[in-house]
PDB file of C-alpha atoms in Angstrom:
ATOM      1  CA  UNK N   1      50.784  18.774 113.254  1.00 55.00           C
ATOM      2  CA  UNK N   2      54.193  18.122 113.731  1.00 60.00           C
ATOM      3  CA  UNK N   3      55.757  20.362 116.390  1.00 83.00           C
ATOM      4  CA  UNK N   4      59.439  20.650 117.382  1.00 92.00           C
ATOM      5  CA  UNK N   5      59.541  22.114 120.952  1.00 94.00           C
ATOM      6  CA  UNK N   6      63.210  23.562 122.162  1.00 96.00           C
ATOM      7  CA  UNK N   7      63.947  24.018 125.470  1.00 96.00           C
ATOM      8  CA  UNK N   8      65.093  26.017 127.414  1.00 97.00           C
ATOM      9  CA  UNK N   9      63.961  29.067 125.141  1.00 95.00           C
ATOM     10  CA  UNK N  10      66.258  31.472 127.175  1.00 97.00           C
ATOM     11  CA  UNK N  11      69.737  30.881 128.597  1.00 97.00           C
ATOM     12  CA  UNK N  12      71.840  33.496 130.306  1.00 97.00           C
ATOM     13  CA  UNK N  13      75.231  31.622 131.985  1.00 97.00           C
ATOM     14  CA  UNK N  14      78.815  32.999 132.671  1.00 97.00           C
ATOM     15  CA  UNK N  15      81.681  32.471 130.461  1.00 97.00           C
ATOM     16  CA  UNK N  16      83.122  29.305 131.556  1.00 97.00           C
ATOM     17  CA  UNK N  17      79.725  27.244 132.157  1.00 98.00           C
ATOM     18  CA  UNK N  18      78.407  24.208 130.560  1.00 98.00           C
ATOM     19  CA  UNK N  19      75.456  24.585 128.892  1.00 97.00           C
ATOM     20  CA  UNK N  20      72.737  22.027 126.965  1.00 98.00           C
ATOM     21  CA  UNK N  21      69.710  22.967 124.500  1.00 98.00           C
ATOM     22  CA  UNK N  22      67.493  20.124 123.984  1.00 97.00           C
ATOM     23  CA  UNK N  23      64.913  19.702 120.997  1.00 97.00           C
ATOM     24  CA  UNK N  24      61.739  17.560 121.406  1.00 95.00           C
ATOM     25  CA  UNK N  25      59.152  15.614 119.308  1.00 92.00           C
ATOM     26  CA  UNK N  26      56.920  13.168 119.214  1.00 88.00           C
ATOM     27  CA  UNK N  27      57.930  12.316 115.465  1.00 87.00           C
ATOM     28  CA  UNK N  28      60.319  10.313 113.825  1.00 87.00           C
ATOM     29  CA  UNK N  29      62.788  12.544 111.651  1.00 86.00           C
ATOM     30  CA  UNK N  30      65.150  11.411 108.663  1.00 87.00           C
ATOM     31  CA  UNK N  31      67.574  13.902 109.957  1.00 90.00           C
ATOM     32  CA  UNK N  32      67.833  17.241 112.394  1.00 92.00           C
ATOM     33  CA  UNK N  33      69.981  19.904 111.612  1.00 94.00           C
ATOM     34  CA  UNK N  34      71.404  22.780 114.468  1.00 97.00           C
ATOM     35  CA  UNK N  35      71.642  26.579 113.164  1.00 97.00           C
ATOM     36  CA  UNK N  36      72.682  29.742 115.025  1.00 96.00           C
ATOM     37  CA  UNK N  37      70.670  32.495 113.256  1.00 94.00           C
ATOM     38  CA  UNK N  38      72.018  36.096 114.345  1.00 91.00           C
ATOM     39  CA  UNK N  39      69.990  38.779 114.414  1.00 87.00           C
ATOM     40  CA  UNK N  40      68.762  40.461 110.865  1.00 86.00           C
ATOM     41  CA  UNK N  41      70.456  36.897 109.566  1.00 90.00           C
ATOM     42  CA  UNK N  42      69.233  34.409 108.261  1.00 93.00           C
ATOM     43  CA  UNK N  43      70.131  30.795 109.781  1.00 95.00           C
ATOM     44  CA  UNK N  44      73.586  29.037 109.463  1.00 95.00           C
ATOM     45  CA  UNK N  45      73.984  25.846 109.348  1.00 94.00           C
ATOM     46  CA  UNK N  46      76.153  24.108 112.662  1.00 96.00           C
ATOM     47  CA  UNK N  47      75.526  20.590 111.705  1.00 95.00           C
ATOM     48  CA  UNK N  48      73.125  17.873 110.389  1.00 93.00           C
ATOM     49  CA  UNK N  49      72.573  14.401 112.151  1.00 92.00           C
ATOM     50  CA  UNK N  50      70.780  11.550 110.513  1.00 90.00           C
ATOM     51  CA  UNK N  51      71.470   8.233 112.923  1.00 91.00           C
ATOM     52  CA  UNK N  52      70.235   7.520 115.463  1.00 93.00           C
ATOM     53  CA  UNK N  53      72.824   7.707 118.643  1.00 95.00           C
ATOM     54  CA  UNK N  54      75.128   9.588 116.279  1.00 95.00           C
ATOM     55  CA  UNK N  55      77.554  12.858 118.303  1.00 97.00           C
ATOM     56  CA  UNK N  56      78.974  15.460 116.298  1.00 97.00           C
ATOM     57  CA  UNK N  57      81.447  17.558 117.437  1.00 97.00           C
ATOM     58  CA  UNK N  58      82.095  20.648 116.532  1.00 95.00           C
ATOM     59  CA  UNK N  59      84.897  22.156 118.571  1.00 95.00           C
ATOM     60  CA  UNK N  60      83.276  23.160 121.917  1.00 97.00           C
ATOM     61  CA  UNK N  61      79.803  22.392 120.608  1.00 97.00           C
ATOM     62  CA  UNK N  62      78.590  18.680 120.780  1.00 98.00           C
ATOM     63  CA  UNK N  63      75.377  17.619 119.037  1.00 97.00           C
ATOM     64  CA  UNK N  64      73.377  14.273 119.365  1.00 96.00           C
ATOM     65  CA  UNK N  65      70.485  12.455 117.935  1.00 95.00           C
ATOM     66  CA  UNK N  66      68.423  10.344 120.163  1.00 94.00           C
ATOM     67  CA  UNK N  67      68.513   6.727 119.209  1.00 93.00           C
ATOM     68  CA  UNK N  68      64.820   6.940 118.265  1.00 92.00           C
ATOM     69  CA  UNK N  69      65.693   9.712 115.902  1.00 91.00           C
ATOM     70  CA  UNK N  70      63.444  11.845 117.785  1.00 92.00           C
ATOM     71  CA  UNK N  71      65.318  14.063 119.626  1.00 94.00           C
ATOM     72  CA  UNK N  72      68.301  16.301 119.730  1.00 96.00           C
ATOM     73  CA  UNK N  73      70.605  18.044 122.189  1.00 97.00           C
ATOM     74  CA  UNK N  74      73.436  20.818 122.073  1.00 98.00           C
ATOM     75  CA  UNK N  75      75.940  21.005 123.885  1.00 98.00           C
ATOM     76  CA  UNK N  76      78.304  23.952 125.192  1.00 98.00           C
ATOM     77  CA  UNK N  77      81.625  23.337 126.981  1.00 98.00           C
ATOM     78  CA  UNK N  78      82.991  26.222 128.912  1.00 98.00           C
ATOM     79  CA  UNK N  79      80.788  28.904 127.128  1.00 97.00           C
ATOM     80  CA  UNK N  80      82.307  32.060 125.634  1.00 97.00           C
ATOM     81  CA  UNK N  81      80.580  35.365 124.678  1.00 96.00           C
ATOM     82  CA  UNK N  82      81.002  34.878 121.327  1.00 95.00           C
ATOM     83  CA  UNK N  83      78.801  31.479 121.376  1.00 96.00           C
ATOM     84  CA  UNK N  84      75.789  34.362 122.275  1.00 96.00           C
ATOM     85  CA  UNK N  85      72.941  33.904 120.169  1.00 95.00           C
ATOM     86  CA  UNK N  86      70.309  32.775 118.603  1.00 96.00           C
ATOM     87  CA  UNK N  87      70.363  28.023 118.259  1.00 98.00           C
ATOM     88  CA  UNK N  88      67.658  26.767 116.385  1.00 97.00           C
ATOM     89  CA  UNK N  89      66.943  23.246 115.443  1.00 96.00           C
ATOM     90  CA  UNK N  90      65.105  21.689 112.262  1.00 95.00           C
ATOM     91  CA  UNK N  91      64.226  18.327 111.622  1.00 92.00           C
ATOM     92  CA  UNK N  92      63.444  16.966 108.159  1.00 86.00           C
ATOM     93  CA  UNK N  93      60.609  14.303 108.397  1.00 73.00           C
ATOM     94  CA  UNK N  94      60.983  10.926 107.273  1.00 60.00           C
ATOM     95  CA  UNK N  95      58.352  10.784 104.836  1.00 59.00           C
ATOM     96  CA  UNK N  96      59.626  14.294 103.253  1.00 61.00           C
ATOM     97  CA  UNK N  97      61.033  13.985 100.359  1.00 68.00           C
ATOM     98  CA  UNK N  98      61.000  17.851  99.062  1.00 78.00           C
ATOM     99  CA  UNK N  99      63.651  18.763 101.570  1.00 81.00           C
ATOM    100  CA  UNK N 100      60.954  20.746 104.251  1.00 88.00           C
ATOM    101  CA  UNK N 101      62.421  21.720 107.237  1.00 92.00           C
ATOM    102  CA  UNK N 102      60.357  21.961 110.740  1.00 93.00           C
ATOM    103  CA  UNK N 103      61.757  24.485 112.842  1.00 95.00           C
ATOM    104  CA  UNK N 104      61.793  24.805 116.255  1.00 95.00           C
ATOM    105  CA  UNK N 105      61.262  28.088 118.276  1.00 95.00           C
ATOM    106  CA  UNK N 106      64.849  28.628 119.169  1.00 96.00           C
ATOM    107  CA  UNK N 107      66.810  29.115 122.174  1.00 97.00           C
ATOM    108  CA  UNK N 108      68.406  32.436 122.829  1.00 97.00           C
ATOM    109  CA  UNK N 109      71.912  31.881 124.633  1.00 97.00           C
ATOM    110  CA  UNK N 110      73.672  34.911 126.167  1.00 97.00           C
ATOM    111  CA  UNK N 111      77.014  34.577 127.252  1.00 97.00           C
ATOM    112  CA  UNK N 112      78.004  37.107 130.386  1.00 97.00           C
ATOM    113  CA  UNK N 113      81.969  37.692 130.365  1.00 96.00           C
TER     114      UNK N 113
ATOM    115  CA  UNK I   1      82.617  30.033 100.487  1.00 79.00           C
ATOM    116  CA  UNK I   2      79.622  30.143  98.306  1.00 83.00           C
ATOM    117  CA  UNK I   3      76.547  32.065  99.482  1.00 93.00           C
ATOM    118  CA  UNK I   4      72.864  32.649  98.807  1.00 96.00           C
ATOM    119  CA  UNK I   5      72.059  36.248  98.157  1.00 96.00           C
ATOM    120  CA  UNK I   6      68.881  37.804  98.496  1.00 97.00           C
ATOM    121  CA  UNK I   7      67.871  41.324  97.164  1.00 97.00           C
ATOM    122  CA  UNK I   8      67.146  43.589  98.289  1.00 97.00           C
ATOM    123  CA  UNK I   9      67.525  43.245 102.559  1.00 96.00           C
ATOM    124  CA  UNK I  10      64.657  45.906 102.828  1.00 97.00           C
ATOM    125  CA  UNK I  11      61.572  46.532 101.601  1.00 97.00           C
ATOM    126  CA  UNK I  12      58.474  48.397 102.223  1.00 98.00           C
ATOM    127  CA  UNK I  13      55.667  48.320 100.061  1.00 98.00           C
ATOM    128  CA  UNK I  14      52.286  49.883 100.606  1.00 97.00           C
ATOM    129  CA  UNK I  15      49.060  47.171 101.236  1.00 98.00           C
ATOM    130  CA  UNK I  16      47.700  45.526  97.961  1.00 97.00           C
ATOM    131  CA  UNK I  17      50.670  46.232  96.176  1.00 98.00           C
ATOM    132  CA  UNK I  18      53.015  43.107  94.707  1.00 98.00           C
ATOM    133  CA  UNK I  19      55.942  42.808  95.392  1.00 98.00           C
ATOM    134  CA  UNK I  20      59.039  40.653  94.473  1.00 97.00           C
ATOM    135  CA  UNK I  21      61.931  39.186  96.684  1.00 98.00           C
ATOM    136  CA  UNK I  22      64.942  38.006  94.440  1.00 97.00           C
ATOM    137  CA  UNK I  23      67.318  35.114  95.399  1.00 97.00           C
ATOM    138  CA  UNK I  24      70.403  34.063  93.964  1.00 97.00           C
ATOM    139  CA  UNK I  25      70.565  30.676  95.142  1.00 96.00           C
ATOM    140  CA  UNK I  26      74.751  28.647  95.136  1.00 95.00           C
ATOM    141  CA  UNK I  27      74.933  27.700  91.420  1.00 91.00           C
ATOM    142  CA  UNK I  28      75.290  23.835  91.378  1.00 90.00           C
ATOM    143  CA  UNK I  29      72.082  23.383  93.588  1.00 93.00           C
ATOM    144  CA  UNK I  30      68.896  21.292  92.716  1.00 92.00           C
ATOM    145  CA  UNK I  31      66.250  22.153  95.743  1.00 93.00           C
ATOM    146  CA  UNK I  32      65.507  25.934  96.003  1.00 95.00           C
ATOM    147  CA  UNK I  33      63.120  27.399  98.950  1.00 96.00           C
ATOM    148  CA  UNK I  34      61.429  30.445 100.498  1.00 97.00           C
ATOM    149  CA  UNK I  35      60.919  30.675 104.533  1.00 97.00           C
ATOM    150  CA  UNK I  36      59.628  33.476 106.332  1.00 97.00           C
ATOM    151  CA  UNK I  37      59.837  34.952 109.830  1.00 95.00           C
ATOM    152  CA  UNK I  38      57.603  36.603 111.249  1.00 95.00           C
ATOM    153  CA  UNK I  39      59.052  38.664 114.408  1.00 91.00           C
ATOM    154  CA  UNK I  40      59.392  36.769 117.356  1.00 88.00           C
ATOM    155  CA  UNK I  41      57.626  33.680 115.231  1.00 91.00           C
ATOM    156  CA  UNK I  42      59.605  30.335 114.088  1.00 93.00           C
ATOM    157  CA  UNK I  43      61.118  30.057 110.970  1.00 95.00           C
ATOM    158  CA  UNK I  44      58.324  28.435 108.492  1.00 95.00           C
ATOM    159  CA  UNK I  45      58.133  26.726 105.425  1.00 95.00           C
ATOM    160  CA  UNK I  46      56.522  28.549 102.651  1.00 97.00           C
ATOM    161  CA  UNK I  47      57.651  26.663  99.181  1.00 96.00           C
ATOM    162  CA  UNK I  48      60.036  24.004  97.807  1.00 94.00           C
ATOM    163  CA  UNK I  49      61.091  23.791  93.920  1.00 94.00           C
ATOM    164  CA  UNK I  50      63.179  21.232  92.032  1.00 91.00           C
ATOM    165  CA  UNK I  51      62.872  20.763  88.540  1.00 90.00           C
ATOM    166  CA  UNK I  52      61.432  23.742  87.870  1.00 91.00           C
ATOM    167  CA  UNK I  53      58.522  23.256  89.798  1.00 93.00           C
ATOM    168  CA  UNK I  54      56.758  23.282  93.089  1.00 94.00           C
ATOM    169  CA  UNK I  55      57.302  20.318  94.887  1.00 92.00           C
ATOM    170  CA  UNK I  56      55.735  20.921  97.996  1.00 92.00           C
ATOM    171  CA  UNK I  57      53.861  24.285  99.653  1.00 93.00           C
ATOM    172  CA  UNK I  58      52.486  25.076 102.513  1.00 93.00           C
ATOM    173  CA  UNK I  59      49.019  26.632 103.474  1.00 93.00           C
ATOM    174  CA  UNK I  60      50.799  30.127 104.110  1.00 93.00           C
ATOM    175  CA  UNK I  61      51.441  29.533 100.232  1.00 96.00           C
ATOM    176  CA  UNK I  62      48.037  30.649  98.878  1.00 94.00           C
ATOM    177  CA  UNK I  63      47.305  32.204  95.605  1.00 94.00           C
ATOM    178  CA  UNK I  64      48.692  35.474  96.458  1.00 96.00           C
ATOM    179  CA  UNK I  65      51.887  33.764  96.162  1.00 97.00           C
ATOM    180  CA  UNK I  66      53.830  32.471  93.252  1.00 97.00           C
ATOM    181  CA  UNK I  67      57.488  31.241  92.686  1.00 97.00           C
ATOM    182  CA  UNK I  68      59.741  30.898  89.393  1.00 95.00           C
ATOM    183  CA  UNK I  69      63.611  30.438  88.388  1.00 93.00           C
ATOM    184  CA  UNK I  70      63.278  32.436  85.169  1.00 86.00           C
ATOM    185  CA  UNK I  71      66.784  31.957  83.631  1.00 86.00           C
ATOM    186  CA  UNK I  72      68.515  29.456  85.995  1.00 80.00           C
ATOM    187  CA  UNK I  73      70.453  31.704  88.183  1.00 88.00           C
ATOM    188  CA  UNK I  74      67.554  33.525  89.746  1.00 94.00           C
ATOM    189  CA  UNK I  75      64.952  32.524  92.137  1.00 97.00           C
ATOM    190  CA  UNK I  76      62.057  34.768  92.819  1.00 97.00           C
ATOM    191  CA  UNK I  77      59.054  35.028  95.501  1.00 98.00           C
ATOM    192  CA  UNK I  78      56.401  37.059  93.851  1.00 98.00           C
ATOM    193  CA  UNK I  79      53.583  38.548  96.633  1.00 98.00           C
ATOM    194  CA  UNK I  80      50.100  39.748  94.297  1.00 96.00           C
ATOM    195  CA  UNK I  81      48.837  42.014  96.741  1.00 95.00           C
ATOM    196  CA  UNK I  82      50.523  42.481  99.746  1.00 97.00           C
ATOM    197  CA  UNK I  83      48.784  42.404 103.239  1.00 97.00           C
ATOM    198  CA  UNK I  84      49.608  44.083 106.968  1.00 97.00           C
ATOM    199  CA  UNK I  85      50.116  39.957 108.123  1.00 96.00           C
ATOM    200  CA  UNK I  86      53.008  39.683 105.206  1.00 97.00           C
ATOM    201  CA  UNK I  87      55.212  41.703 107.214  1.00 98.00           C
ATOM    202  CA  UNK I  88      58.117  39.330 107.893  1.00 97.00           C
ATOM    203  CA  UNK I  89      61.671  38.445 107.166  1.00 97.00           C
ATOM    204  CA  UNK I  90      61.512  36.226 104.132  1.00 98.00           C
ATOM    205  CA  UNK I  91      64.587  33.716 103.807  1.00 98.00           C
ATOM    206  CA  UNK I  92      65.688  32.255 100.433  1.00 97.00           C
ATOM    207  CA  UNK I  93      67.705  28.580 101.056  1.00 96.00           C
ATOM    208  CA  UNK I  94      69.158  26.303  98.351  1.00 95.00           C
ATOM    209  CA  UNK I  95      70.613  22.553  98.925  1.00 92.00           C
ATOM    210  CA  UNK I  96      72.301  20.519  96.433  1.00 90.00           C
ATOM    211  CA  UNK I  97      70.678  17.194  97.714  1.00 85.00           C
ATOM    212  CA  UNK I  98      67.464  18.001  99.505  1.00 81.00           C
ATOM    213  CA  UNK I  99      68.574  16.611 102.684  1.00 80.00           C
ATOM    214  CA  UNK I 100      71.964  18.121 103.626  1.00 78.00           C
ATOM    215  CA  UNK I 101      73.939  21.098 103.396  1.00 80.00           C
ATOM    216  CA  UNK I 102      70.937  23.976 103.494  1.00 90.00           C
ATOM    217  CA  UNK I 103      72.551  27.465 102.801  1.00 95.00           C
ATOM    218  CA  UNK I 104      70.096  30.208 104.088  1.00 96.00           C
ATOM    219  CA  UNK I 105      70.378  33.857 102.445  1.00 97.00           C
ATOM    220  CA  UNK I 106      70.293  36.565 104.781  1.00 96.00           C
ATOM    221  CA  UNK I 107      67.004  37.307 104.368  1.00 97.00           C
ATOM    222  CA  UNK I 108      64.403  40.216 102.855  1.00 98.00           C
ATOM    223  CA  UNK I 109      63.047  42.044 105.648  1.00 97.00           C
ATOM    224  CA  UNK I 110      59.320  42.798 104.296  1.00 98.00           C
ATOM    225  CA  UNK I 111      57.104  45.821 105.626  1.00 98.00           C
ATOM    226  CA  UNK I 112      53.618  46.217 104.315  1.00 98.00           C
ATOM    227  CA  UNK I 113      52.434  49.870 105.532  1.00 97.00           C
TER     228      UNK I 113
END
């Protein structure tokens, strides 16, 4: 079984703080991908990694993939309320070649002003 | 920015009956897929298609479930005979490659009463 395990699964921080969601496995992915899913939504995608040690950065948001390709983390700078919601990741495994995506359980962020 | 749209958002249906959830998935893509959400659960898998055919399910994916892209725009999820444990969101996605760039609809929420 192949099991993606997020953590922390809830976050509540003031505006202003630094935040980081990590995502865990024990397998080797092809690639991860970061959504924020709001709720009655369905997931958008943030970004997809594929090599190992490769950051992403997506304005406040910076994403890496471990060098082993098998694990991710998120990171916040100076959180805002509007960053509240929903992260999840998904990984893609290396052997898939039908596009499945593994999700994790999610981390719910909130935001305080 | 092109979208995947999924009809309709609601649905309740009474056990046993079928049901169908419609997708329109973003025109030029190849790999076309059906999640589902159960509430509170991770996002799973239920079905892949390319090529106008299943190329991977998962064990949710039984016989009670079938797929088909009947005139190349449209993307259905057809439930025989619904049960209480079908109650769940149920997210269309399409990607042009397979690996990348996953667009999610926003998702049929399912009630079986």
């Amino acid at each position: 079984t192949q099991l993606l395990e997020q953590s922390p699964q809830f976050l509540s921080i003031q505006e202003g703080e630094n935040l980081t969601v990590y995502c865990n496995s024990s397998s080797v992915f092809s690639s991860l991908q970061w959504y924020r899913q709001e709720p009655g939504e369905g997931p958008v995608l943030l970004v997809t990694v594929v090599t190992g040690g490769e950051v992403k950065k997506l304005k406040r948001l910076t994403f890496q993939f471990g060098d082993a390709r098998k694990d991710s983390s998120l990171h916040i700078t100076a959180a805002q309320p509007g960053d509240t919601g929903l992260y999840l990741c998904a990984a893609l495994l290396g052997s898939s070649n039908t596009g499945k995506l593994i999700f994790g359980q999610g981390t719910t962020l909130q935001v305080k002003p | 920015e092109p979208e995947v749209t999924q009809t309709p958002s609601h649905q309740v249906t009474q056990m046993g009956q079928e049901v169908i959830l419609r997708c329109v998935p973003i025109s030029n893509h190849l790999y076309f897929y059906w999640y589902r959400q159960i509430l509170g659960q991770k996002v799973e898998f239920l079905v892949s298609f390319y090529n106008n055919e299943i190329s991977e399910k998962s064990e949710i994916f039984d016989d009670q479930f079938s797929v088909e892209r009947p005139d190349g725009s449209n993307f259905t999820l057809k439930i025989r005979s619904t049960k209480l444990e079908d109650s769940a969101m149920y997210f269309c996605a399409s990607s042009y490659t397979g690996t990348y760039g996953y667009t999610f609809g926003s998702g049929t929420r399912l009630t079986v009463v």
